[in-house]
Amino acid sequence: MQHRKTIIWLRRDLRIQDNLALWSGMEQGSIVPVFIWSPEEETKKVVVEAASWWLHHSLIELDRALQDRGSKLIVRKGKSLSILKELIEETGAQAVFFNERYEPEIRLRDQQIKETLEKEGIMVKAFHSNLLFPPLSIINNQGQPYKVFTPFWKKCLQMPIPLPKILPATLSSAHDKVKTLNIDELDLLPTIAWYKKLKEYWLPGEKGAINQCEQFIEERLWGYSTKRDYPYVQHVSRLSPHLTWGEISPRWIWHQLKEQEKIGSSNGQEDIDGFLRQLVWREFGYHQLVSFPEMIDSPLRKEFLFFPWEEREAEFSAWKEGRTGYPIIDAGMRELWETGWMHNRVRMVTASFLVKHLLIPWQRGASWFEETLLDADLANNSMGWQWVSGCGFDAAPYFRIFNPITQGQKFDEAGAYIRQWVPELKHLPAKYLHCPWTVPEEILREAGVELGTSYPFPIVEHSFARERALEAYNLIKK
């Protein structure tokens, strides 16, 4: 086989294990791993301040991992095509390999780059390394993409998933004299050092991802199916930011879980299946994005183009800041602001509150999540909001309007989660914690709560909001 020098263009695949572009480049010969910072080319706000903090540290960890194997990460800033051409000239590379991304504008850009470089005699190959299956490969009996999750899930279970590709201990590199920026020169860290709190909750990078996966399997997998909806126990994987940045591959996770099938009890099968189902739900989002790219901004069910949304700026601000007067909503929004993450059950409840209690357009909620979530990806953020709003193909029924009081009572009965994130209510007895506006005055005083001052009254009354939402949904049914 001809020995080729290959540029490995790393993007949202910041890992060395089970990285198909990197592994395939090594098979060709020597490699030049490169990360190009080109935020102006991104779709919408794909990288904002919270995510930039993660990216900064993930790149540091990736460079360290490459150096441990005798290579290093080349870092550049500018237009992707121009930088790739410069590197081809500097290194004499004959090929460019990368792993696919699926955002519509990025796919178009990548295709244009591929065509341009191939015309210049450069071999260009793209790999599906960040999903279990290539989009458009999971189709129904009519040859169409699935619009409903359950049959998609069942079809995926019939498909083989290859084992992860493991890199050798030493990499053959070809970039000793190639210039690189220092990662600090990308200016990814926000100018105000609020982000320092994030390091209390997260360890970006491939090593952190693998540790998180192993810890989940050892400590939180068993019981996942029954406990994952309870935010106070955190019986979830917390792998979502690592998956977003490609620090761990879904194939790696899938086979780690499959290994547990061999050693787990029959009771544990429900937990394994429950988590694998969530992994495939993520997959479903990407497959929908490729098949229906309009889902980013536009409802998939077109009758929702006529939904009577309302712009309520004061209420939108209260929602973002965790000042709605509903403790489970406020706890979730404050957890998001503090940690860059929110428990999935609470995501559903807070999102439902915005679109159904306040009738604020789902696109505004999706945009706020993009700005604040460390794990925000365009596919799953868009699909999740369309699901909650009822305008996706496989969506929650319009009449399903989460009651923020009973949701808190059911999933945070003793109030541990609320007390953590809404400390001004921490001295209220549990029976009153989920609806403090009903609490007798003497109990409020004893708990140090002054409604309207230390904690707000509800910005909307639940039964009124529910009826208003049902009326709005009935309008588009007609």
Tab-separated table of C-alpha atoms in Angstrom:
chain	number	residue	atom	x	y	z
A	1	MET	CA	0.000	0.000	0.000
A	2	GLN	CA	1.179	3.501	-0.820
A	3	HIS	CA	2.402	5.460	2.212
A	4	ARG	CA	0.309	8.619	2.482
A	5	LYS	CA	0.685	11.664	4.669
A	6	THR	CA	-2.837	12.509	5.868
A	7	ILE	CA	-4.252	15.597	7.548
A	8	ILE	CA	-6.752	14.553	10.210
A	9	TRP	CA	-9.180	17.451	10.500
A	10	LEU	CA	-10.580	17.186	14.031
A	11	ARG	CA	-13.826	18.953	14.880
A	12	ARG	CA	-16.438	17.544	17.245
A	13	ASP	CA	-14.490	14.302	17.628
A	14	LEU	CA	-11.948	15.354	20.242
A	15	ARG	CA	-10.702	11.877	21.123
A	16	ILE	CA	-8.161	9.350	19.933
A	17	GLN	CA	-10.017	6.076	20.615
A	18	ASP	CA	-12.668	4.895	18.160
A	19	ASN	CA	-11.992	7.904	15.971
A	20	LEU	CA	-12.454	6.511	12.462
A	21	ALA	CA	-10.761	9.402	10.661
A	22	LEU	CA	-7.707	9.160	12.913
A	23	TRP	CA	-7.567	5.359	12.758
A	24	SER	CA	-7.967	5.333	8.964
A	25	GLY	CA	-5.262	7.980	8.602
A	26	MET	CA	-2.865	5.820	10.587
A	27	GLU	CA	-3.601	2.934	8.235
A	28	GLN	CA	-2.589	5.153	5.294
A	29	GLY	CA	0.753	6.153	6.813
A	30	SER	CA	1.668	9.251	8.851
A	31	ILE	CA	-0.773	11.845	10.186
A	32	VAL	CA	-1.084	15.580	10.818
A	33	PRO	CA	-3.867	16.093	13.401
A	34	VAL	CA	-5.308	19.609	13.184
A	35	PHE	CA	-8.047	21.635	14.842
A	36	ILE	CA	-9.244	24.753	12.979
A	37	TRP	CA	-11.127	27.393	14.938
A	38	SER	CA	-13.588	29.040	12.547
A	39	PRO	CA	-16.628	30.175	14.570
A	40	GLU	CA	-17.977	32.318	11.729
A	41	GLU	CA	-18.640	29.113	9.775
A	42	GLU	CA	-20.756	27.511	12.474
A	43	THR	CA	-24.508	26.967	12.256
A	44	LYS	CA	-26.309	29.377	14.585
A	45	LYS	CA	-24.767	29.684	18.059
A	46	VAL	CA	-23.115	26.282	18.140
A	47	VAL	CA	-20.229	27.500	20.281
A	48	VAL	CA	-20.968	30.144	22.902
A	49	GLU	CA	-19.337	31.066	26.193
A	50	ALA	CA	-20.209	28.008	28.291
A	51	ALA	CA	-19.346	25.636	25.457
A	52	SER	CA	-16.172	27.595	24.668
A	53	TRP	CA	-14.894	26.870	28.167
A	54	TRP	CA	-15.416	23.163	27.532
A	55	LEU	CA	-13.760	23.308	24.121
A	56	HIS	CA	-10.680	25.063	25.543
A	57	HIS	CA	-10.045	22.317	28.075
A	58	SER	CA	-10.994	19.493	25.718
A	59	LEU	CA	-8.398	20.671	23.194
A	60	ILE	CA	-5.738	20.753	25.907
A	61	GLU	CA	-6.565	17.172	26.852
A	62	LEU	CA	-6.578	16.039	23.221
A	63	ASP	CA	-3.157	17.573	22.591
A	64	ARG	CA	-1.826	15.880	25.715
A	65	ALA	CA	-3.165	12.504	24.577
A	66	LEU	CA	-1.609	12.904	21.140
A	67	GLN	CA	1.728	13.926	22.604
A	68	ASP	CA	1.698	10.852	24.834
A	69	ARG	CA	1.675	8.835	21.586
A	70	GLY	CA	4.413	10.796	19.864
A	71	SER	CA	2.191	13.203	17.958
A	72	LYS	CA	0.706	16.630	18.668
A	73	LEU	CA	-2.297	18.775	17.799
A	74	ILE	CA	-1.811	21.531	15.228
A	75	VAL	CA	-4.067	24.462	16.090
A	76	ARG	CA	-5.008	27.114	13.551
A	77	LYS	CA	-7.589	29.890	13.306
A	78	GLY	CA	-9.320	31.083	10.132
A	79	LYS	CA	-11.361	29.833	7.191
A	80	SER	CA	-11.285	26.054	7.091
A	81	LEU	CA	-10.547	25.655	3.392
A	82	SER	CA	-7.740	28.219	3.437
A	83	ILE	CA	-6.116	26.612	6.478
A	84	LEU	CA	-6.350	23.123	4.990
A	85	LYS	CA	-4.718	24.334	1.768
A	86	GLU	CA	-1.928	25.983	3.782
A	87	LEU	CA	-1.313	22.757	5.701
A	88	ILE	CA	-1.290	20.665	2.528
A	89	GLU	CA	1.368	23.019	1.152
A	90	GLU	CA	3.409	23.012	4.369
A	91	THR	CA	3.318	19.270	5.011
A	92	GLY	CA	3.069	17.770	1.536
A	93	ALA	CA	-0.027	15.852	2.659
A	94	GLN	CA	-1.819	13.881	-0.047
A	95	ALA	CA	-5.073	13.298	1.869
A	96	VAL	CA	-7.521	14.961	4.257
A	97	PHE	CA	-9.691	12.772	6.500
A	98	PHE	CA	-12.427	13.973	8.845
A	99	ASN	CA	-15.464	12.711	10.686
A	100	GLU	CA	-18.860	13.902	9.515
A	101	ARG	CA	-20.840	16.638	11.179
A	102	TYR	CA	-24.561	16.917	10.506
A	103	GLU	CA	-25.595	20.557	10.920
A	104	PRO	CA	-26.995	21.692	7.542
A	105	GLU	CA	-24.614	24.600	6.909
A	106	ILE	CA	-21.618	22.573	8.067
A	107	ARG	CA	-22.535	19.694	5.742
A	108	LEU	CA	-22.743	22.106	2.823
A	109	ARG	CA	-19.384	23.665	3.728
A	110	ASP	CA	-17.725	20.261	4.090
A	111	GLN	CA	-19.033	19.119	0.710
A	112	GLN	CA	-17.673	22.263	-0.938
A	113	ILE	CA	-14.286	21.744	0.715
A	114	LYS	CA	-14.238	18.103	-0.382
A	115	GLU	CA	-15.005	18.993	-4.004
A	116	THR	CA	-12.427	21.789	-4.065
A	117	LEU	CA	-9.605	19.681	-2.638
A	118	GLU	CA	-10.397	16.681	-4.830
A	119	LYS	CA	-10.132	18.881	-7.924
A	120	GLU	CA	-6.611	19.684	-6.738
A	121	GLY	CA	-5.707	16.009	-6.523
A	122	ILE	CA	-6.131	15.557	-2.773
A	123	MET	CA	-7.821	12.413	-1.456
A	124	VAL	CA	-10.688	13.453	0.869
A	125	LYS	CA	-12.610	10.971	2.996
A	126	ALA	CA	-15.374	11.553	5.543
A	127	PHE	CA	-16.389	8.999	8.181
A	128	HIS	CA	-19.461	8.482	10.358
A	129	SER	CA	-17.658	8.197	13.678
A	130	ASN	CA	-19.925	10.104	16.061
A	131	LEU	CA	-23.080	8.068	15.508
A	132	LEU	CA	-23.963	4.412	15.741
A	133	PHE	CA	-25.338	4.384	12.185
A	134	PRO	CA	-24.899	6.732	9.214
A	135	PRO	CA	-27.941	8.968	8.714
A	136	LEU	CA	-30.289	7.749	5.977
A	137	SER	CA	-29.135	4.157	6.649
A	138	ILE	CA	-32.036	3.425	9.028
A	139	ILE	CA	-35.165	3.551	6.876
A	140	ASN	CA	-38.627	2.019	7.003
A	141	ASN	CA	-40.125	-0.570	4.641
A	142	GLN	CA	-41.126	2.189	2.230
A	143	GLY	CA	-37.543	3.426	2.003
A	144	GLN	CA	-38.369	6.570	3.977
A	145	PRO	CA	-36.769	7.975	7.159
A	146	TYR	CA	-38.551	7.108	10.367
A	147	LYS	CA	-40.698	9.843	11.891
A	148	VAL	CA	-41.592	7.906	15.045
A	149	PHE	CA	-38.996	6.770	17.550
A	150	THR	CA	-40.183	3.323	18.683
A	151	PRO	CA	-39.974	1.623	15.250
A	152	PHE	CA	-36.650	3.406	14.699
A	153	TRP	CA	-35.393	1.936	17.986
A	154	LYS	CA	-36.573	-1.547	17.066
A	155	LYS	CA	-34.886	-1.338	13.656
A	156	CYS	CA	-31.635	-0.195	15.274
A	157	LEU	CA	-31.656	-3.248	17.533
A	158	GLN	CA	-31.546	-5.437	14.426
A	159	MET	CA	-28.442	-3.708	13.045
A	160	PRO	CA	-24.852	-4.773	13.829
A	161	ILE	CA	-22.675	-2.202	15.608
A	162	PRO	CA	-18.946	-2.713	14.962
A	163	LEU	CA	-16.495	-2.838	17.823
A	164	PRO	CA	-14.596	0.385	18.613
A	165	LYS	CA	-11.275	1.010	16.845
A	166	ILE	CA	-8.380	1.197	19.297
A	167	LEU	CA	-5.298	3.216	18.337
A	168	PRO	CA	-1.774	1.869	18.854
A	169	ALA	CA	0.380	3.250	21.647
A	170	THR	CA	2.564	5.120	19.158
A	171	LEU	CA	1.375	7.286	16.272
A	172	SER	CA	3.314	7.958	13.094
A	173	SER	CA	3.311	11.747	12.796
A	174	ALA	CA	4.532	14.077	10.076
A	175	HIS	CA	4.440	17.588	11.473
A	176	ASP	CA	7.562	18.229	13.513
A	177	LYS	CA	8.161	21.663	11.971
A	178	VAL	CA	4.576	22.740	11.306
A	179	LYS	CA	3.606	25.966	13.029
A	180	THR	CA	0.784	25.860	15.553
A	181	LEU	CA	-1.042	28.334	17.724
A	182	ASN	CA	-1.120	27.878	21.454
A	183	ILE	CA	-4.649	26.892	22.518
A	184	ASP	CA	-4.782	30.023	24.692
A	185	GLU	CA	-4.427	32.097	21.521
A	186	LEU	CA	-7.884	30.991	20.389
A	187	ASP	CA	-9.315	33.168	23.212
A	188	LEU	CA	-11.969	30.597	24.006
A	189	LEU	CA	-12.237	31.466	27.686
A	190	PRO	CA	-14.783	34.231	28.409
A	191	THR	CA	-13.371	37.593	29.494
A	192	ILE	CA	-15.293	37.438	32.789
A	193	ALA	CA	-14.123	34.480	34.862
A	194	TRP	CA	-17.612	33.211	35.790
A	195	TYR	CA	-16.744	29.946	34.055
A	196	LYS	CA	-14.353	28.897	36.834
A	197	LYS	CA	-17.306	27.426	38.724
A	198	LEU	CA	-17.774	24.863	35.933
A	199	LYS	CA	-14.612	22.993	36.868
A	200	GLU	CA	-16.312	22.038	40.140
A	201	TYR	CA	-18.783	19.944	38.151
A	202	TRP	CA	-16.973	18.725	35.024
A	203	LEU	CA	-13.723	17.268	33.720
A	204	PRO	CA	-13.615	17.887	29.937
A	205	GLY	CA	-11.606	15.602	27.690
A	206	GLU	CA	-11.471	11.960	26.640
A	207	LYS	CA	-10.044	10.757	29.931
A	208	GLY	CA	-12.845	12.509	31.813
A	209	ALA	CA	-15.387	10.965	29.439
A	210	ILE	CA	-14.108	7.427	29.929
A	211	ASN	CA	-13.947	7.940	33.702
A	212	GLN	CA	-17.520	9.234	33.675
A	213	CYS	CA	-18.677	6.223	31.655
A	214	GLU	CA	-16.952	3.756	33.969
A	215	GLN	CA	-18.275	5.510	37.062
A	216	PHE	CA	-21.808	5.426	35.679
A	217	ILE	CA	-21.610	1.701	34.975
A	218	GLU	CA	-20.148	0.933	38.385
A	219	GLU	CA	-22.297	3.225	40.516
A	220	ARG	CA	-25.456	4.351	38.725
A	221	LEU	CA	-26.384	1.955	35.928
A	222	TRP	CA	-28.151	-0.536	38.157
A	223	GLY	CA	-31.452	1.105	39.011
A	224	TYR	CA	-31.230	3.515	36.076
A	225	SER	CA	-34.624	2.571	34.622
A	226	THR	CA	-36.494	3.398	37.842
A	227	LYS	CA	-34.348	6.230	39.261
A	228	ARG	CA	-33.291	8.284	36.245
A	229	ASP	CA	-36.336	10.578	36.510
A	230	TYR	CA	-35.451	11.760	40.021
A	231	PRO	CA	-33.123	14.765	39.873
A	232	TYR	CA	-32.092	14.672	43.512
A	233	VAL	CA	-30.367	11.275	43.166
A	234	GLN	CA	-28.571	12.056	39.850
A	235	HIS	CA	-28.919	8.446	38.721
A	236	VAL	CA	-27.936	9.406	35.189
A	237	SER	CA	-24.755	9.096	33.148
A	238	ARG	CA	-23.806	12.797	32.730
A	239	LEU	CA	-22.105	11.757	29.494
A	240	SER	CA	-24.011	14.188	27.285
A	241	PRO	CA	-21.361	16.974	27.138
A	242	HIS	CA	-18.669	14.393	26.368
A	243	LEU	CA	-20.799	13.007	23.531
A	244	THR	CA	-21.485	16.500	22.217
A	245	TRP	CA	-17.758	17.185	21.876
A	246	GLY	CA	-16.960	13.702	20.615
A	247	GLU	CA	-14.710	12.849	23.553
A	248	ILE	CA	-16.252	9.401	23.655
A	249	SER	CA	-17.972	7.559	20.845
A	250	PRO	CA	-21.477	6.090	21.109
A	251	ARG	CA	-20.038	2.785	19.838
A	252	TRP	CA	-17.640	2.739	22.799
A	253	ILE	CA	-20.522	3.312	25.223
A	254	TRP	CA	-22.757	0.784	23.457
A	255	HIS	CA	-20.221	-2.013	23.751
A	256	GLN	CA	-19.351	-1.122	27.345
A	257	LEU	CA	-23.032	-1.610	28.155
A	258	LYS	CA	-23.199	-4.798	26.118
A	259	GLU	CA	-20.329	-6.149	28.211
A	260	GLN	CA	-22.505	-5.604	31.268
A	261	GLU	CA	-25.176	-7.831	29.749
A	262	LYS	CA	-22.746	-10.715	30.020
A	263	ILE	CA	-22.115	-10.189	33.719
A	264	GLY	CA	-25.276	-8.482	34.964
A	265	SER	CA	-28.324	-10.062	36.532
A	266	SER	CA	-31.632	-10.430	34.713
A	267	ASN	CA	-32.942	-7.510	36.781
A	268	GLY	CA	-30.236	-5.311	35.268
A	269	GLN	CA	-31.332	-5.894	31.673
A	270	GLU	CA	-34.080	-3.299	32.025
A	271	ASP	CA	-31.485	-0.738	33.139
A	272	ILE	CA	-29.157	-1.537	30.235
A	273	ASP	CA	-31.986	-1.387	27.704
A	274	GLY	CA	-33.232	1.854	29.231
A	275	PHE	CA	-29.873	3.533	28.793
A	276	LEU	CA	-29.255	2.148	25.301
A	277	ARG	CA	-32.664	3.484	24.344
A	278	GLN	CA	-31.532	6.959	25.410
A	279	LEU	CA	-28.387	6.570	23.303
A	280	VAL	CA	-30.564	5.695	20.301
A	281	TRP	CA	-32.882	8.638	21.064
A	282	ARG	CA	-29.829	10.869	20.589
A	283	GLU	CA	-29.189	9.033	17.338
A	284	PHE	CA	-32.787	9.629	16.242
A	285	GLY	CA	-32.257	13.382	16.601
A	286	TYR	CA	-29.359	13.359	14.156
A	287	HIS	CA	-31.153	11.155	11.663
A	288	GLN	CA	-34.120	13.531	11.773
A	289	LEU	CA	-31.851	16.559	11.333
A	290	VAL	CA	-30.306	15.141	8.164
A	291	SER	CA	-33.678	14.109	6.745
A	292	PHE	CA	-35.557	17.242	7.833
A	293	PRO	CA	-33.039	20.089	8.235
A	294	GLU	CA	-35.851	22.632	8.550
A	295	MET	CA	-36.456	21.305	12.081
A	296	ILE	CA	-33.877	23.781	13.430
A	297	ASP	CA	-36.222	26.736	13.058
A	298	SER	CA	-39.526	25.506	11.712
A	299	PRO	CA	-42.151	23.120	13.159
A	300	LEU	CA	-42.208	19.744	11.479
A	301	ARG	CA	-45.989	19.670	11.781
A	302	LYS	CA	-46.910	22.584	9.552
A	303	GLU	CA	-50.167	23.469	11.299
A	304	PHE	CA	-47.967	24.875	14.069
A	305	LEU	CA	-46.924	27.682	11.728
A	306	PHE	CA	-50.251	29.226	12.763
A	307	PHE	CA	-49.913	28.697	16.506
A	308	PRO	CA	-50.736	31.897	18.447
A	309	TRP	CA	-47.410	32.296	20.238
A	310	GLU	CA	-46.942	35.371	22.383
A	311	GLU	CA	-43.833	37.415	23.149
A	312	ARG	CA	-43.709	37.959	26.902
A	313	GLU	CA	-40.340	39.520	27.651
A	314	ALA	CA	-40.743	39.902	31.415
A	315	GLU	CA	-41.945	36.329	31.766
A	316	PHE	CA	-39.210	35.036	29.469
A	317	SER	CA	-36.596	36.762	31.649
A	318	ALA	CA	-38.179	35.299	34.788
A	319	TRP	CA	-38.021	31.825	33.244
A	320	LYS	CA	-34.356	32.205	32.226
A	321	GLU	CA	-33.366	33.486	35.659
A	322	GLY	CA	-35.316	30.943	37.724
A	323	ARG	CA	-37.839	33.459	39.093
A	324	THR	CA	-41.136	31.919	37.971
A	325	GLY	CA	-42.455	31.223	41.476
A	326	TYR	CA	-42.637	27.493	40.747
A	327	PRO	CA	-39.808	25.861	42.725
A	328	ILE	CA	-39.104	22.876	40.402
A	329	ILE	CA	-38.902	25.229	37.396
A	330	ASP	CA	-36.658	27.689	39.184
A	331	ALA	CA	-34.405	24.915	40.514
A	332	GLY	CA	-33.869	23.588	36.993
A	333	MET	CA	-33.116	26.954	35.438
A	334	ARG	CA	-30.677	27.808	38.213
A	335	GLU	CA	-28.946	24.445	37.914
A	336	LEU	CA	-28.514	25.200	34.215
A	337	TRP	CA	-27.012	28.626	34.862
A	338	GLU	CA	-24.657	27.337	37.541
A	339	THR	CA	-23.465	24.074	35.960
A	340	GLY	CA	-24.153	24.312	32.221
A	341	TRP	CA	-26.393	21.257	32.484
A	342	MET	CA	-29.868	20.272	33.652
A	343	HIS	CA	-31.412	16.965	34.625
A	344	ASN	CA	-33.464	15.552	31.741
A	345	ARG	CA	-36.762	15.255	33.613
A	346	VAL	CA	-36.456	18.872	34.676
A	347	ARG	CA	-35.565	19.909	31.105
A	348	MET	CA	-38.919	18.554	29.964
A	349	VAL	CA	-40.812	20.332	32.739
A	350	THR	CA	-39.071	23.690	32.303
A	351	ALA	CA	-39.450	23.547	28.514
A	352	SER	CA	-43.128	22.645	28.780
A	353	PHE	CA	-43.653	25.561	31.175
A	354	LEU	CA	-42.180	28.039	28.697
A	355	VAL	CA	-44.215	26.953	25.684
A	356	LYS	CA	-47.455	25.843	27.318
A	357	HIS	CA	-47.792	27.976	30.441
A	358	LEU	CA	-46.321	31.119	28.918
A	359	LEU	CA	-47.014	30.501	25.194
A	360	ILE	CA	-43.529	31.734	24.357
A	361	PRO	CA	-42.179	30.315	21.048
A	362	TRP	CA	-40.154	27.134	21.429
A	363	GLN	CA	-37.407	28.601	19.246
A	364	ARG	CA	-36.605	31.131	21.984
A	365	GLY	CA	-36.252	28.383	24.564
A	366	ALA	CA	-34.104	26.360	22.197
A	367	SER	CA	-31.863	29.382	21.657
A	368	TRP	CA	-31.425	29.873	25.414
A	369	PHE	CA	-30.509	26.219	25.869
A	370	GLU	CA	-27.985	26.552	23.028
A	371	GLU	CA	-26.381	29.458	24.857
A	372	THR	CA	-26.182	27.827	28.265
A	373	LEU	CA	-25.948	24.044	27.881
A	374	LEU	CA	-22.539	22.412	27.706
A	375	ASP	CA	-24.167	19.489	25.902
A	376	ALA	CA	-26.209	21.538	23.421
A	377	ASP	CA	-26.217	20.020	19.976
A	378	LEU	CA	-28.430	21.263	17.194
A	379	ALA	CA	-30.103	17.933	16.484
A	380	ASN	CA	-31.220	16.960	19.957
A	381	ASN	CA	-31.932	20.478	21.165
A	382	SER	CA	-34.247	21.088	18.199
A	383	MET	CA	-35.897	17.674	18.442
A	384	GLY	CA	-36.401	18.002	22.193
A	385	TRP	CA	-38.106	21.367	21.944
A	386	GLN	CA	-40.301	20.216	19.071
A	387	TRP	CA	-41.236	17.149	21.138
A	388	VAL	CA	-42.264	19.226	24.154
A	389	SER	CA	-44.126	21.777	22.051
A	390	GLY	CA	-46.076	19.102	20.217
A	391	CYS	CA	-44.930	20.226	16.779
A	392	GLY	CA	-42.480	17.399	16.029
A	393	PHE	CA	-43.415	14.265	14.135
A	394	ASP	CA	-43.060	12.116	17.259
A	395	ALA	CA	-44.127	14.676	19.845
A	396	ALA	CA	-45.808	14.808	23.211
A	397	PRO	CA	-49.585	15.188	22.718
A	398	TYR	CA	-50.717	18.810	22.851
A	399	PHE	CA	-52.930	18.146	25.872
A	400	ARG	CA	-49.970	16.889	27.888
A	401	ILE	CA	-49.175	19.958	29.958
A	402	PHE	CA	-46.820	19.230	32.823
A	403	ASN	CA	-48.146	20.498	36.133
A	404	PRO	CA	-45.077	22.065	37.794
A	405	ILE	CA	-46.501	21.453	41.253
A	406	THR	CA	-47.251	17.741	40.886
A	407	GLN	CA	-44.048	17.174	38.882
A	408	GLY	CA	-42.079	18.539	41.825
A	409	GLN	CA	-44.076	16.480	44.302
A	410	LYS	CA	-43.632	13.300	42.280
A	411	PHE	CA	-39.946	13.561	41.349
A	412	ASP	CA	-38.543	15.606	44.241
A	413	GLU	CA	-40.959	14.682	47.008
A	414	ALA	CA	-38.742	15.615	49.948
A	415	GLY	CA	-37.409	18.643	48.097
A	416	ALA	CA	-33.687	17.821	48.123
A	417	TYR	CA	-33.197	19.092	44.568
A	418	ILE	CA	-35.198	22.264	45.168
A	419	ARG	CA	-33.406	23.001	48.431
A	420	GLN	CA	-30.064	22.708	46.648
A	421	TRP	CA	-30.886	25.170	43.869
A	422	VAL	CA	-33.487	27.404	45.513
A	423	PRO	CA	-31.887	27.845	48.945
A	424	GLU	CA	-34.251	30.650	49.975
A	425	LEU	CA	-36.919	27.946	50.369
A	426	LYS	CA	-34.747	25.361	52.133
A	427	HIS	CA	-36.400	25.778	55.538
A	428	LEU	CA	-39.940	25.198	54.284
A	429	PRO	CA	-41.491	21.856	55.282
A	430	ALA	CA	-41.648	19.403	52.368
A	431	LYS	CA	-45.464	19.441	52.280
A	432	TYR	CA	-45.377	23.146	51.380
A	433	LEU	CA	-42.192	23.331	49.344
A	434	HIS	CA	-43.734	22.809	45.915
A	435	CYS	CA	-46.390	25.534	46.245
A	436	PRO	CA	-45.076	28.147	48.710
A	437	TRP	CA	-47.867	30.612	47.882
A	438	THR	CA	-50.297	28.311	49.766
A	439	VAL	CA	-48.232	28.293	52.967
A	440	PRO	CA	-49.705	29.845	56.139
A	441	GLU	CA	-48.090	33.169	57.020
A	442	GLU	CA	-46.601	31.981	60.307
A	443	ILE	CA	-44.847	29.039	58.602
A	444	LEU	CA	-43.433	31.366	55.931
A	445	ARG	CA	-42.063	33.616	58.670
A	446	GLU	CA	-40.487	30.691	60.496
A	447	ALA	CA	-38.835	29.573	57.231
A	448	GLY	CA	-37.565	33.090	56.495
A	449	VAL	CA	-39.601	33.357	53.290
A	450	GLU	CA	-41.283	36.585	52.256
A	451	LEU	CA	-43.275	36.010	49.094
A	452	GLY	CA	-42.816	38.740	46.554
A	453	THR	CA	-39.486	39.693	48.120
A	454	SER	CA	-37.236	36.756	48.953
A	455	TYR	CA	-39.134	34.476	46.562
A	456	PRO	CA	-41.627	35.465	43.845
A	457	PHE	CA	-45.292	34.707	43.566
A	458	PRO	CA	-46.107	32.496	40.539
A	459	ILE	CA	-45.906	34.517	37.326
A	460	VAL	CA	-48.960	32.660	36.014
A	461	GLU	CA	-51.592	30.524	37.688
A	462	HIS	CA	-51.403	26.887	36.599
A	463	SER	CA	-55.058	26.093	35.871
A	464	PHE	CA	-55.505	29.377	33.986
A	465	ALA	CA	-52.344	28.719	31.943
A	466	ARG	CA	-53.456	25.182	31.166
A	467	GLU	CA	-56.844	26.281	29.842
A	468	ARG	CA	-55.244	29.077	27.822
A	469	ALA	CA	-52.809	26.617	26.253
A	470	LEU	CA	-55.566	24.136	25.375
A	471	GLU	CA	-57.537	26.917	23.711
A	472	ALA	CA	-54.461	27.885	21.660
A	473	TYR	CA	-53.869	24.277	20.588
A	474	ASN	CA	-57.531	23.890	19.659
A	475	LEU	CA	-57.246	26.899	17.355
A	476	ILE	CA	-54.712	25.165	15.116
A	477	LYS	CA	-56.672	21.891	15.221
A	478	LYS	CA	-59.477	23.737	13.478
